[in-house]
């Protein structure tokens, strides 16, 4: 029997806030989770790439999930889904992270392909790895394709469709941004059977028009309401209006990368929403000076967000 598929919509890999000693800034984390939920997002990805998962201990990963679930539940957002990033460099550790995610309150897990030895990751070994971990995961399992952080390993549509037949593998996040790949998958497996999510805001609408279930994207950390407005326009069939807003989101996605990524997002959140600071865990770099055309573009989006 096939495991439950995540609901369609917009998910955000939440940034994680730290104090200047790199301990969790619990108050800021809770404020951020609450603002995202109030912005209408379908779900929150905890310990994704934007949540600096690779910089966290196992206990910290569990704490981040538990804190997110508790914050949502205490504020009436029990319906907001938590997906936990559980990728590690061995099947053994990944299985442990999946078990920890269930204990901490996640509903789904999202798993990267190991990449320390990319030459060993043949098609057969990639399929074997994900099937093995999915066999042992107590939560429904999503395959995370993000070549930038996996030494260039880029899962093709044939691999993902093969994995989609596993009873516990229920979706994928495509941070490769490849709409052709996305469309090949959705043309065989619709969202009711397999949750195919774009991995960047710049192709959110293009993915939806190609049959995706939505997206997991970083930009909603700054402007969740704008994303949900665009999603609502798409659902209402107002494609021309949705495309105009999609153009702004595409510009914002690019601006986030050019302005300084995670550090810039934290700085902008602190400046405009009144919580958290720009601290990141090394080797990432904090961004304390916000200036330039890319920052201007992001501040224009935030200004639009505040009108909604």
C-alpha atoms as one frame of an Amber mdcrd trajectory, in Angstrom:
protein
   0.000   0.000   0.000   1.364   3.428  -0.990   2.207   5.837   1.835   0.445
   9.198   2.063   1.493  11.867  -0.439   2.234  15.434   0.805  -0.477  17.989
   0.045   0.076  20.269  -2.927   1.141  23.830  -2.221   4.089  26.011  -1.274
   6.669  24.828   1.257   9.543  26.841   2.697  12.920  25.515   3.907  13.086
  27.745   6.951  16.314  29.527   7.825  17.491  28.794  11.356  18.525  31.615
  13.660  21.555  31.565  15.944  22.937  33.749  18.705  26.415  35.211  18.343
  27.852  32.093  20.020  26.104  29.953  17.345  23.600  28.445  19.816  19.941
  28.384  18.740  18.117  31.707  19.037  14.917  30.029  20.177  12.818  33.178
  20.301  13.754  34.129  16.724  13.186  30.591  15.441   9.691  30.571  16.925
   8.910  34.032  15.550  10.004  32.967  12.087   7.982  29.756  12.098   4.913
  31.688  13.219   5.317  34.369  10.520   5.645  31.704   7.815   2.515  29.932
   9.052   0.607  33.210   9.228   1.759  33.833   5.666  -0.230  30.774   4.593
   2.491  28.316   3.581   1.434  24.707   3.157   4.403  23.385   5.062   7.841
  24.032   6.499  10.990  22.101   5.695  13.154  21.890   8.805  16.916  21.324
   8.451  16.952  21.778   4.718  19.929  23.374   3.009  18.693  26.847   3.997
  18.342  25.608   7.577  22.068  24.777   7.659  21.311  21.105   8.319  24.879
  20.023   7.594  26.058  22.254  10.441  23.781  20.693  13.080  24.308  17.812
  15.495  21.732  15.016  15.680  20.312  16.466  18.906  20.046  19.917  17.327
  18.234  18.484  14.333  15.649  16.888  16.619  15.338  20.087  18.631  14.714
  22.161  15.491  11.883  19.853  14.414  10.336  19.681  17.889  10.506  23.457
  18.309   8.845  23.993  14.932   6.046  21.509  15.615   5.413  22.900  19.090
   5.295  26.489  17.821   2.833  25.578  15.083   0.576  23.563  17.392   0.538
  26.175  20.158  -0.622  28.810  17.688  -3.380  26.857  15.964  -1.419  25.759
  12.893  -1.707  21.999  13.349  -2.471  21.723   9.623   0.941  23.082   8.563
   3.041  20.136   7.406   6.624  19.542   8.551   9.084  17.896   6.171  12.441
  17.043   7.752  15.686  17.077   5.808  17.395  13.801   6.705  20.216  13.385
   4.219  23.581  12.075   5.454  26.607  10.439   3.866  25.752   6.886   4.904
  22.561   4.861   4.780  23.007   3.993   8.458  23.083   7.625   9.603  20.259
   8.625   7.290  18.042   5.892   8.726  18.773   7.235  12.219  17.866  10.764
  11.148  14.585   9.510   9.674  13.706   7.781  12.956  14.642  10.932  14.893
  12.437  13.029  12.598   9.397  10.916  13.404  10.080  11.126  17.127  10.383
  14.914  16.884   7.080  15.440  15.046   7.802  15.561  11.314   5.322  14.126
   8.796   7.688  13.432   5.868  11.431  13.120   5.268  13.474  14.628   2.422
  16.711  12.827   1.569  19.698  13.909  -0.527  21.864  11.436  -2.430  25.263
  10.886  -0.709  28.099  12.614  -2.531  31.443  12.133  -0.788  32.361   9.546
  -3.440  30.424  10.699  -6.517  32.183   8.184  -8.743  30.627   5.370  -6.709
  27.113   6.750  -7.122  26.086   4.849 -10.238  22.466   4.689 -11.310  22.147
   1.288  -9.643  23.773   2.443  -6.419  21.607   5.572  -6.204  18.449   3.495
  -6.598  19.707   0.900  -4.114  20.536   3.577  -1.540  17.176   5.364  -1.643
  15.193   2.132  -1.648  17.157   0.839   1.339  16.642   3.972   3.417  12.981
   4.237   2.378  12.453   0.626   3.470  13.535   1.615   6.973  12.056   5.106
   7.209   9.074   5.317   9.589   7.854   8.353   7.639   6.921   8.777   3.963
  10.051   9.550   1.977  10.899  12.211  -0.596  13.948  12.186  -2.885  15.871
  15.471  -2.887  17.728  16.320  -6.105  20.121  19.249  -5.622  23.266  18.880
  -7.774  24.854  22.028  -6.311  25.295  20.371  -2.898  25.842  16.775  -4.074
  29.060  17.189  -6.084  27.095  17.558  -9.306  25.106  14.335  -8.957  21.889
  15.046 -10.848  19.160  12.405 -10.747  17.397  12.056 -14.086  13.695  11.458
 -14.594  14.225   7.730 -15.218  15.843   7.280 -11.790  13.168   9.289 -10.008
  10.319   7.480 -11.753  11.897   4.131 -10.889  12.093   5.214  -7.246   8.498
   6.499  -7.347   7.256   2.915  -7.563   8.541   2.201  -4.052   5.579   2.116
  -1.615   7.203   4.550   0.836   8.687   7.012  -1.709   6.003   9.650  -2.224
   7.664  12.641  -3.847  10.690  14.607  -4.968  12.119  18.105  -4.713  13.865
  19.249  -7.888  16.313  21.997  -6.957  17.956  21.414 -10.321  15.224  23.686
 -11.726  14.787  21.441 -14.767  11.224  21.909 -16.011  11.636  19.275 -18.734
  12.530  16.702 -16.086   9.662  17.849 -13.878   7.196  17.535 -16.758   8.407
  14.062 -17.667   7.756  12.945 -14.100   4.355  14.624 -13.718   3.146  13.307
 -17.072   3.558   9.799 -15.671   2.838  10.405 -11.977   0.307  13.155 -11.140
   0.412  14.924  -7.743  -2.264  12.626  -6.341   0.167   9.721  -6.777   3.584
  11.349  -6.424   4.408  14.827  -5.125   6.803  16.497  -7.575   7.893  19.890
  -6.261   9.991  22.530  -7.967  12.938  23.547  -5.804  13.168  27.258  -6.623
  10.683  30.124  -6.800  11.841  31.156 -10.265  10.004  28.190 -11.811   7.058
  27.899  -9.400   4.347  28.809 -11.916   6.116  27.098 -14.806   6.196  23.932
 -12.701   2.522  24.197 -11.800   1.616  24.614 -15.472   3.639  21.456 -16.128
   1.707  19.470 -13.533   3.782  19.918 -10.376   2.345  19.852  -6.868   3.960
  23.222  -6.074   7.395  24.038  -4.717   9.815  23.941  -1.831  11.626  27.255
  -2.215  13.832  29.569  -0.160  12.332  32.922  -1.169   9.142  32.428   0.914
  11.378  32.953   3.958  11.111  36.615   2.949   7.737  36.821   1.173   5.410
  33.903   1.952   2.232  35.852   1.250   3.341  36.802  -2.265   3.947  33.138
  -3.041   0.554  32.124  -1.724  -1.087  34.936  -3.704   0.536  33.665  -6.889
  -0.528  30.105  -6.046  -4.113  31.283  -5.475  -4.144  33.117  -8.820  -2.993
  29.914 -10.520  -5.694  27.884  -8.789  -8.297  30.445  -9.879  -7.162  30.139
 -13.492  -5.882  33.738 -13.599  -2.717  32.784 -15.404  -1.856  36.190 -16.850
  -1.987  37.788 -13.393  -0.079  34.878 -11.908   2.638  35.218 -14.546   3.162
  38.886 -13.709   3.719  37.989 -10.071   5.857  35.018 -11.093   8.172  37.424
 -12.904   8.716  39.306  -9.649   9.399  36.090  -7.764  11.890  35.031 -10.411
  13.733  38.322 -10.035  13.655  37.904  -6.267  15.029  34.376  -6.407  18.015
  35.566  -8.430  18.500  38.591  -6.172  18.629  36.365  -3.077  21.488  34.354
  -4.525  23.409  37.441  -5.626  22.830  39.404  -2.407  24.414  36.772  -0.163
  22.129  33.775   0.162  21.287  32.571   3.676  23.161  35.372   5.424  21.409
  38.040   3.379  17.996  36.498   4.020  18.597  36.519   7.767  19.741  40.133
   7.682  16.691  41.211   5.705  14.346  39.322   8.030  15.966  40.963  11.047
  15.715  44.421   9.468  12.136  44.193   8.235  10.363  41.828  10.618  12.077
  42.566  13.916  13.524  39.274  15.032  16.750  37.320  14.662  20.226  38.333
  13.580  22.443  37.457  10.633  24.618  34.902  12.441  25.414  31.757  10.443
  27.628  28.800  11.221  31.021  28.812   9.584  32.152  28.400   6.858  29.114
  30.436   5.755  29.505  34.202   5.891  27.162  36.592   7.665  25.919  39.563
   5.654  25.748  42.650   7.841  25.929  45.350   5.151  22.818  45.340   3.000
  23.179  47.434  -0.137  23.133  47.262  -3.915  20.583  46.601  -6.662  19.853
  43.026  -5.605  19.038  44.089  -2.055  16.869  46.877  -3.491  14.904  44.291
  -5.479  14.339  42.159  -2.387  13.232  45.162  -0.368  10.716  46.023  -3.086
   9.271  42.518  -2.733   9.146  42.813   1.043   7.321  46.131   0.712   4.731
  44.399  -1.500   4.482  41.567   1.027   3.618  43.978   3.803   0.602  45.288
   1.851  -1.058  41.863   1.825
